[in-house]
């Protein structure tokens, strides 16, 4: 009996101890800063989607390949020494490129472009001062056969190939005409091969240096001298002068002839006139279609006339620059149709259609019989 009582008390004591331990354990679990023994605290990492997007937005997709597998992400401009091959890469599976246009004009085999799986590669061998200019690339987006330029994935860098003997970017043109318009700025494009070169603008007659105030006249080494509000007073012959830090003799640029334009931009301004609107059989007459326009604006002519396809006619097109007023330059383009040995089928309406890149204009005149 005594043994059984001791055994019962022992079991009761064990149950009480277990209950206390469980209560202590529950208190530990409730604690916010307690660490369970034998377990590691796991830090939850949330994906930084917005941060990643913000970081990639605005970053250049254009890089220069350096030696030993290093890359340089390009910014607004870059200065390089001529002679050493240049390699550029643009990130993307379908990339378009732009570079100084003369590399295409002269079919220069120093330039090569190759599209790889994840990037496009441009290599220019033996670059010179003449290769100075803007190099840009962009992602091409295609939907079937239609492809467009992705304006948000575009990068451009102006690259100077510095040459102590060529301060100005060489040009095949030794005399260039610049047209001045009252409605937009004009640029005298004397670009340099080094942005640190000091450049000045000069008029030949009267001989004077043009003041650069940064407002009416400013200078950008990537473009040249910019005249914000051209007027007839700016017309004349000009040149640029560059002063080198290593040489005492300055260099002179290409000569520029600045002409003031009178005719505003727009579709062709046309007139039509017949040498005679009343003719007799066997006579000869002509119809002249005349366009006054911007000096560098090409104009095309087409005719619709009686007897078209049945009667032979002679058509002559020409153009020339003329001065109208003081210092105003205009391009006159003409198309002249000559009708010889008039027949009855030649009587009727003569229609001249003129086109330029800004639109088209139609004019007409009627030729009648004398009888």
Tab-separated table of C-alpha atoms in Angstrom:
chain	number	residue	atom	x	y	z
A	1	UNK	CA	0.000	0.000	0.000
A	2	UNK	CA	2.773	2.398	0.823
A	3	UNK	CA	4.631	1.541	-2.383
A	4	UNK	CA	1.535	2.183	-4.464
A	5	UNK	CA	1.070	5.624	-2.849
A	6	UNK	CA	4.663	6.643	-3.596
A	7	UNK	CA	4.254	5.578	-7.211
A	8	UNK	CA	1.074	7.678	-7.594
A	9	UNK	CA	2.749	10.759	-6.116
A	10	UNK	CA	5.688	10.376	-8.505
A	11	UNK	CA	3.371	10.301	-11.548
A	12	UNK	CA	1.518	13.367	-10.294
A	13	UNK	CA	4.810	15.280	-9.888
A	14	UNK	CA	5.834	14.457	-13.487
A	15	UNK	CA	2.525	15.746	-14.887
A	16	UNK	CA	2.927	19.036	-13.021
A	17	UNK	CA	6.474	19.497	-14.401
A	18	UNK	CA	5.342	18.856	-17.991
A	19	UNK	CA	2.607	21.466	-17.665
A	20	UNK	CA	5.040	24.135	-16.442
A	21	UNK	CA	7.485	23.433	-19.286
A	22	UNK	CA	4.782	23.692	-21.912
A	23	UNK	CA	3.624	27.011	-20.447
A	24	UNK	CA	7.174	28.417	-20.570
A	25	UNK	CA	7.583	27.187	-24.107
A	26	UNK	CA	4.374	28.887	-25.187
A	27	UNK	CA	5.599	32.135	-23.641
A	28	UNK	CA	8.781	31.953	-25.752
A	29	UNK	CA	6.789	31.448	-28.933
A	30	UNK	CA	4.710	34.500	-28.164
A	31	UNK	CA	7.811	36.680	-27.801
A	32	UNK	CA	8.390	38.805	-30.925
A	33	UNK	CA	12.175	39.060	-30.687
A	34	UNK	CA	12.987	35.521	-29.540
A	35	UNK	CA	14.836	33.161	-31.835
A	36	UNK	CA	14.036	29.508	-31.952
A	37	UNK	CA	17.136	27.439	-31.248
A	38	UNK	CA	18.374	25.430	-34.183
A	39	UNK	CA	16.579	27.579	-36.791
A	40	UNK	CA	17.787	30.472	-38.997
A	41	UNK	CA	15.850	33.651	-39.462
A	42	UNK	CA	14.812	33.978	-43.136
A	43	UNK	CA	14.618	37.493	-44.607
A	44	UNK	CA	11.935	37.832	-47.239
A	45	UNK	CA	13.200	39.548	-50.420
A	46	UNK	CA	10.625	41.253	-52.563
A	47	UNK	CA	11.397	41.781	-56.298
A	48	UNK	CA	12.391	45.370	-56.989
A	49	UNK	CA	10.521	45.669	-60.269
A	50	UNK	CA	9.932	49.409	-60.206
A	51	UNK	CA	13.480	50.167	-59.135
A	52	UNK	CA	14.875	48.034	-61.934
A	53	UNK	CA	12.665	49.669	-64.504
A	54	UNK	CA	13.625	53.131	-63.297
A	55	UNK	CA	17.302	52.249	-63.415
A	56	UNK	CA	17.157	50.947	-66.979
A	57	UNK	CA	15.029	53.796	-68.267
A	58	UNK	CA	17.179	56.487	-69.844
A	59	UNK	CA	20.334	54.368	-69.870
A	60	UNK	CA	22.257	54.311	-73.144
A	61	UNK	CA	22.069	51.100	-75.163
A	62	UNK	CA	25.194	52.205	-77.058
A	63	UNK	CA	28.650	51.148	-75.807
A	64	UNK	CA	32.232	51.302	-77.028
A	65	UNK	CA	34.348	48.157	-76.874
A	66	UNK	CA	37.650	48.817	-75.138
A	67	UNK	CA	40.682	46.551	-74.825
A	68	UNK	CA	40.688	43.388	-72.700
A	69	UNK	CA	36.942	42.910	-72.913
A	70	UNK	CA	36.037	46.157	-71.191
A	71	UNK	CA	33.066	48.314	-72.249
A	72	UNK	CA	32.252	52.009	-71.969
A	73	UNK	CA	28.637	53.154	-71.913
A	74	UNK	CA	28.535	56.257	-74.122
A	75	UNK	CA	27.043	59.628	-73.264
A	76	UNK	CA	26.495	62.800	-75.272
A	77	UNK	CA	29.990	62.981	-76.766
A	78	UNK	CA	33.308	61.121	-76.974
A	79	UNK	CA	36.789	62.111	-78.142
A	80	UNK	CA	39.030	59.502	-79.803
A	81	UNK	CA	42.381	59.481	-81.536
A	82	UNK	CA	42.253	58.815	-85.297
A	83	UNK	CA	43.842	55.744	-86.873
A	84	UNK	CA	42.745	53.106	-84.357
A	85	UNK	CA	39.711	50.985	-85.266
A	86	UNK	CA	36.522	51.871	-83.402
A	87	UNK	CA	34.003	49.234	-82.337
A	88	UNK	CA	30.534	50.157	-81.089
A	89	UNK	CA	27.822	47.828	-79.827
A	90	UNK	CA	24.112	48.418	-79.469
A	91	UNK	CA	22.012	46.136	-77.280
A	92	UNK	CA	19.063	44.456	-78.996
A	93	UNK	CA	18.057	41.649	-81.350
A	94	UNK	CA	17.088	44.003	-84.192
A	95	UNK	CA	19.032	47.276	-84.391
A	96	UNK	CA	19.138	50.227	-86.791
A	97	UNK	CA	22.142	52.556	-87.162
A	98	UNK	CA	22.873	56.115	-88.298
A	99	UNK	CA	26.318	57.637	-88.889
A	100	UNK	CA	27.954	60.438	-90.951
A	101	UNK	CA	26.220	60.290	-94.335
A	102	UNK	CA	29.339	60.459	-96.473
A	103	UNK	CA	30.260	56.928	-95.348
A	104	UNK	CA	27.282	55.789	-97.440
A	105	UNK	CA	27.769	58.368	-100.184
A	106	UNK	CA	31.231	57.091	-101.031
A	107	UNK	CA	30.420	53.438	-100.269
A	108	UNK	CA	33.219	53.334	-97.701
A	109	UNK	CA	34.330	49.743	-97.077
A	110	UNK	CA	35.983	50.760	-93.801
A	111	UNK	CA	32.538	50.575	-92.205
A	112	UNK	CA	30.940	47.244	-91.326
A	113	UNK	CA	27.752	46.424	-89.383
A	114	UNK	CA	26.777	42.963	-88.151
A	115	UNK	CA	23.734	41.864	-86.162
A	116	UNK	CA	24.420	39.242	-83.489
A	117	UNK	CA	21.962	37.354	-81.290
A	118	UNK	CA	21.824	39.939	-78.485
A	119	UNK	CA	23.526	43.019	-79.946
A	120	UNK	CA	24.524	44.771	-83.151
A	121	UNK	CA	28.157	45.587	-83.895
A	122	UNK	CA	29.543	48.578	-85.823
A	123	UNK	CA	33.245	48.645	-86.707
A	124	UNK	CA	34.987	51.581	-88.373
A	125	UNK	CA	38.533	50.837	-89.503
A	126	UNK	CA	41.196	53.558	-89.706
A	127	UNK	CA	38.964	56.472	-88.648
A	128	UNK	CA	40.066	59.999	-89.516
A	129	UNK	CA	39.008	63.564	-88.727
A	130	UNK	CA	36.450	63.341	-91.539
A	131	UNK	CA	34.595	60.639	-89.582
A	132	UNK	CA	33.717	63.117	-86.827
A	133	UNK	CA	29.953	63.223	-86.331
A	134	UNK	CA	26.955	61.647	-84.645
A	135	UNK	CA	26.641	57.877	-84.329
A	136	UNK	CA	23.296	56.552	-83.146
A	137	UNK	CA	21.380	53.294	-82.850
A	138	UNK	CA	17.852	52.245	-81.993
A	139	UNK	CA	15.706	49.170	-81.467
A	140	UNK	CA	13.587	48.199	-84.483
A	141	UNK	CA	10.117	46.901	-83.644
A	142	UNK	CA	8.434	44.717	-86.266
A	143	UNK	CA	4.860	43.534	-86.620
A	144	UNK	CA	4.950	41.156	-89.538
A	145	UNK	CA	6.511	43.032	-92.455
A	146	UNK	CA	5.921	46.470	-90.931
A	147	UNK	CA	8.827	47.782	-88.846
A	148	UNK	CA	9.134	51.002	-86.868
A	149	UNK	CA	11.803	52.777	-84.848
A	150	UNK	CA	11.414	52.503	-81.056
A	151	UNK	CA	11.807	56.107	-79.936
A	152	UNK	CA	12.222	55.099	-76.284
A	153	UNK	CA	15.138	52.743	-77.041
A	154	UNK	CA	17.424	55.108	-78.945
A	155	UNK	CA	20.963	56.258	-78.126
A	156	UNK	CA	23.217	58.786	-79.857
A	157	UNK	CA	26.788	59.937	-79.283
A	158	UNK	CA	28.755	62.623	-81.084
A	159	UNK	CA	32.292	61.310	-81.665
A	160	UNK	CA	35.253	63.622	-82.245
A	161	UNK	CA	38.318	62.179	-83.988
A	162	UNK	CA	40.834	64.747	-82.802
A	163	UNK	CA	43.538	65.636	-85.316
A	164	UNK	CA	46.054	68.392	-84.639
A	165	UNK	CA	46.491	68.918	-88.404
A	166	UNK	CA	42.757	69.006	-89.213
A	167	UNK	CA	40.986	71.417	-86.877
A	168	UNK	CA	37.812	71.580	-89.001
A	169	UNK	CA	35.933	68.481	-90.110
A	170	UNK	CA	37.098	68.038	-93.739
A	171	UNK	CA	34.513	68.547	-96.487
A	172	UNK	CA	34.494	67.794	-100.209
A	173	UNK	CA	32.687	71.117	-100.763
A	174	UNK	CA	34.960	74.178	-100.812
A	175	UNK	CA	32.166	76.726	-101.279
A	176	UNK	CA	28.773	76.173	-99.671
A	177	UNK	CA	25.538	78.137	-99.972
A	178	UNK	CA	23.518	78.742	-96.789
A	179	UNK	CA	19.947	79.968	-97.135
A	180	UNK	CA	18.620	82.406	-94.548
A	181	UNK	CA	14.904	82.368	-93.715
A	182	UNK	CA	13.136	84.786	-91.382
A	183	UNK	CA	11.045	82.011	-89.794
A	184	UNK	CA	13.815	79.693	-88.543
A	185	UNK	CA	17.475	79.728	-87.385
A	186	UNK	CA	20.326	79.306	-89.862
A	187	UNK	CA	23.520	77.328	-89.262
A	188	UNK	CA	26.983	78.010	-90.630
A	189	UNK	CA	28.271	74.405	-90.367
A	190	UNK	CA	31.950	74.876	-89.535
A	191	UNK	CA	32.317	71.890	-87.189
A	192	UNK	CA	35.596	71.102	-85.427
A	193	UNK	CA	37.403	67.872	-84.586
A	194	UNK	CA	38.060	68.891	-80.988
A	195	UNK	CA	35.455	70.584	-78.755
A	196	UNK	CA	38.204	72.534	-76.963
A	197	UNK	CA	39.262	74.456	-80.080
A	198	UNK	CA	38.518	78.191	-80.144
A	199	UNK	CA	36.524	79.183	-83.248
A	200	UNK	CA	35.422	82.577	-84.598
A	201	UNK	CA	33.105	83.626	-87.450
A	202	UNK	CA	34.195	86.247	-89.991
A	203	UNK	CA	32.550	88.184	-92.809
A	204	UNK	CA	34.668	88.898	-95.893
A	205	UNK	CA	33.067	92.196	-97.009
A	206	UNK	CA	33.141	94.324	-94.984
A	207	UNK	CA	35.946	92.475	-93.203
A	208	UNK	CA	34.831	91.907	-89.629
A	209	UNK	CA	34.544	89.305	-86.895
A	210	UNK	CA	30.964	88.471	-85.946
A	211	UNK	CA	30.201	88.913	-82.267
A	212	UNK	CA	28.967	85.769	-80.528
A	213	UNK	CA	26.629	86.733	-77.688
A	214	UNK	CA	25.040	83.312	-77.106
A	215	UNK	CA	21.592	84.736	-77.933
A	216	UNK	CA	21.433	86.105	-81.469
A	217	UNK	CA	24.585	84.243	-82.535
A	218	UNK	CA	25.868	81.152	-80.706
A	219	UNK	CA	28.382	78.382	-81.347
A	220	UNK	CA	28.008	74.619	-80.992
A	221	UNK	CA	31.102	72.524	-81.888
A	222	UNK	CA	28.792	69.723	-83.092
A	223	UNK	CA	26.867	72.015	-85.483
A	224	UNK	CA	28.638	75.315	-86.079
A	225	UNK	CA	27.525	78.942	-85.692
A	226	UNK	CA	23.765	79.364	-85.235
A	227	UNK	CA	22.011	82.612	-86.229
A	228	UNK	CA	18.711	82.662	-84.363
A	229	UNK	CA	16.815	85.353	-86.303
A	230	UNK	CA	18.267	85.736	-89.812
A	231	UNK	CA	17.672	88.983	-91.697
A	232	UNK	CA	18.875	90.509	-95.007
A	233	UNK	CA	21.744	92.158	-93.081
A	234	UNK	CA	23.288	88.711	-92.532
A	235	UNK	CA	23.719	87.933	-96.244
A	236	UNK	CA	27.250	87.816	-97.647
A	237	UNK	CA	30.415	85.699	-97.755
A	238	UNK	CA	31.696	84.183	-94.494
A	239	UNK	CA	34.408	81.864	-93.188
A	240	UNK	CA	35.422	80.408	-89.827
A	241	UNK	CA	38.827	80.598	-88.141
A	242	UNK	CA	40.158	78.009	-85.677
A	243	UNK	CA	43.055	78.604	-83.295
A	244	UNK	CA	45.064	75.577	-82.189
A	245	UNK	CA	46.749	75.269	-78.811
A	246	UNK	CA	49.802	73.637	-80.433
A	247	UNK	CA	50.205	75.805	-83.545
A	248	UNK	CA	50.514	79.552	-83.965
A	249	UNK	CA	48.968	79.674	-87.449
A	250	UNK	CA	45.151	79.479	-87.427
A	251	UNK	CA	43.181	77.372	-89.893
A	252	UNK	CA	40.494	78.714	-92.224
A	253	UNK	CA	37.325	76.762	-92.968
A	254	UNK	CA	35.252	76.315	-96.121
A	255	UNK	CA	33.780	79.549	-97.527
A	256	UNK	CA	30.048	80.077	-96.993
A	257	UNK	CA	27.744	82.274	-99.061
A	258	UNK	CA	24.682	83.328	-97.054
A	259	UNK	CA	21.627	84.179	-99.198
A	260	UNK	CA	18.380	85.581	-97.859
A	261	UNK	CA	15.233	83.741	-99.037
A	262	UNK	CA	12.082	85.704	-99.843
A	263	UNK	CA	9.597	82.937	-100.683
A	264	UNK	CA	8.000	81.201	-97.663
A	265	UNK	CA	7.861	77.422	-97.269
A	266	UNK	CA	4.840	75.571	-98.684
A	267	UNK	CA	3.378	73.954	-101.824
A	268	UNK	CA	4.518	75.403	-105.177
A	269	UNK	CA	3.504	78.966	-105.985
A	270	UNK	CA	2.557	78.576	-109.674
A	271	UNK	CA	1.496	80.651	-112.665
A	272	UNK	CA	0.624	79.478	-116.193
A	273	UNK	CA	0.631	81.484	-119.402
A	274	UNK	CA	0.183	80.691	-123.089
A	275	UNK	CA	2.049	82.683	-125.714
A	276	UNK	CA	-1.361	83.117	-127.332
A	277	UNK	CA	-4.749	81.868	-126.192
A	278	UNK	CA	-6.271	82.222	-129.663
A	279	UNK	CA	-4.463	80.458	-132.525
A	280	UNK	CA	-5.147	79.334	-136.081
A	281	UNK	CA	-4.435	76.058	-137.818
A	282	UNK	CA	-0.757	75.630	-138.681
A	283	UNK	CA	0.378	78.112	-136.018
A	284	UNK	CA	2.952	77.419	-133.290
A	285	UNK	CA	2.454	78.364	-129.640
A	286	UNK	CA	3.832	77.512	-126.195
A	287	UNK	CA	2.446	77.220	-122.674
A	288	UNK	CA	4.767	78.118	-119.767
A	289	UNK	CA	4.312	76.896	-116.191
A	290	UNK	CA	6.401	78.908	-113.678
A	291	UNK	CA	7.106	78.198	-109.989
A	292	UNK	CA	8.738	80.609	-107.542
A	293	UNK	CA	10.073	78.773	-104.514
A	294	UNK	CA	12.829	78.103	-102.024
A	295	UNK	CA	16.318	77.920	-103.552
A	296	UNK	CA	16.996	74.264	-102.658
A	297	UNK	CA	13.431	72.994	-103.145
A	298	UNK	CA	13.123	70.668	-106.157
A	299	UNK	CA	9.927	70.911	-108.216
A	300	UNK	CA	8.475	68.331	-110.611
A	301	UNK	CA	6.076	69.103	-113.495
A	302	UNK	CA	3.450	67.048	-115.284
A	303	UNK	CA	1.039	68.026	-118.072
A	304	UNK	CA	-2.463	67.169	-119.197
A	305	UNK	CA	-3.472	68.583	-122.606
A	306	UNK	CA	-5.770	68.057	-125.636
A	307	UNK	CA	-4.572	65.418	-128.062
A	308	UNK	CA	-2.389	63.807	-125.385
A	309	UNK	CA	-0.989	60.550	-126.744
A	310	UNK	CA	-2.032	61.467	-130.278
A	311	UNK	CA	-0.110	64.654	-131.052
A	312	UNK	CA	3.641	65.163	-130.554
A	313	UNK	CA	4.664	68.067	-128.305
A	314	UNK	CA	8.004	69.340	-126.981
A	315	UNK	CA	8.512	69.931	-123.227
A	316	UNK	CA	11.556	71.620	-121.657
A	317	UNK	CA	12.130	71.926	-117.868
A	318	UNK	CA	14.689	74.244	-116.245
A	319	UNK	CA	15.471	76.217	-113.072
A	320	UNK	CA	17.787	78.992	-111.903
A	321	UNK	CA	18.327	81.296	-108.923
A	322	UNK	CA	17.261	84.907	-109.234
A	323	UNK	CA	17.472	87.973	-106.997
A	324	UNK	CA	14.226	89.737	-106.207
A	325	UNK	CA	14.610	92.996	-104.351
A	326	UNK	CA	17.594	93.746	-102.151
A	327	UNK	CA	19.351	90.576	-101.002
A	328	UNK	CA	16.351	88.293	-101.662
A	329	UNK	CA	17.096	85.004	-103.437
A	330	UNK	CA	14.419	82.890	-105.126
A	331	UNK	CA	14.449	79.768	-107.256
A	332	UNK	CA	12.496	79.993	-110.490
A	333	UNK	CA	11.507	76.652	-112.034
A	334	UNK	CA	9.825	76.448	-115.425
A	335	UNK	CA	8.266	73.872	-117.722
A	336	UNK	CA	7.557	74.978	-121.291
A	337	UNK	CA	5.349	72.985	-123.662
A	338	UNK	CA	5.647	73.796	-127.372
A	339	UNK	CA	2.882	72.858	-129.826
A	340	UNK	CA	3.846	73.088	-133.493
A	341	UNK	CA	1.613	73.093	-136.592
A	342	UNK	CA	-1.669	73.477	-134.705
A	343	UNK	CA	-4.556	71.182	-135.584
A	344	UNK	CA	-8.162	71.106	-134.425
A	345	UNK	CA	-7.358	68.498	-131.775
A	346	UNK	CA	-4.958	70.971	-130.075
A	347	UNK	CA	-7.723	73.333	-128.936
A	348	UNK	CA	-8.789	73.007	-125.315
A	349	UNK	CA	-7.541	73.161	-121.716
A	350	UNK	CA	-3.843	72.803	-120.815
A	351	UNK	CA	-3.280	71.738	-117.178
A	352	UNK	CA	0.078	71.963	-115.373
A	353	UNK	CA	0.589	70.011	-112.119
A	354	UNK	CA	3.540	70.954	-109.915
A	355	UNK	CA	4.807	69.075	-106.863
A	356	UNK	CA	7.378	69.574	-104.139
A	357	UNK	CA	7.882	67.795	-100.819
A	358	UNK	CA	5.322	70.078	-99.145
A	359	UNK	CA	2.428	69.543	-101.558
A	360	UNK	CA	1.158	70.096	-105.083
A	361	UNK	CA	-0.582	72.850	-107.075
A	362	UNK	CA	-2.621	72.680	-110.313
A	363	UNK	CA	-3.098	75.560	-112.790
A	364	UNK	CA	-4.751	75.645	-116.210
A	365	UNK	CA	-5.246	77.827	-119.299
A	366	UNK	CA	-7.401	77.404	-122.408
A	367	UNK	CA	-6.307	77.729	-126.027
A	368	UNK	CA	-9.091	78.468	-128.540
A	369	UNK	CA	-9.447	78.584	-132.308
A	370	UNK	CA	-9.120	81.939	-134.077
A	371	UNK	CA	-12.091	81.123	-136.298
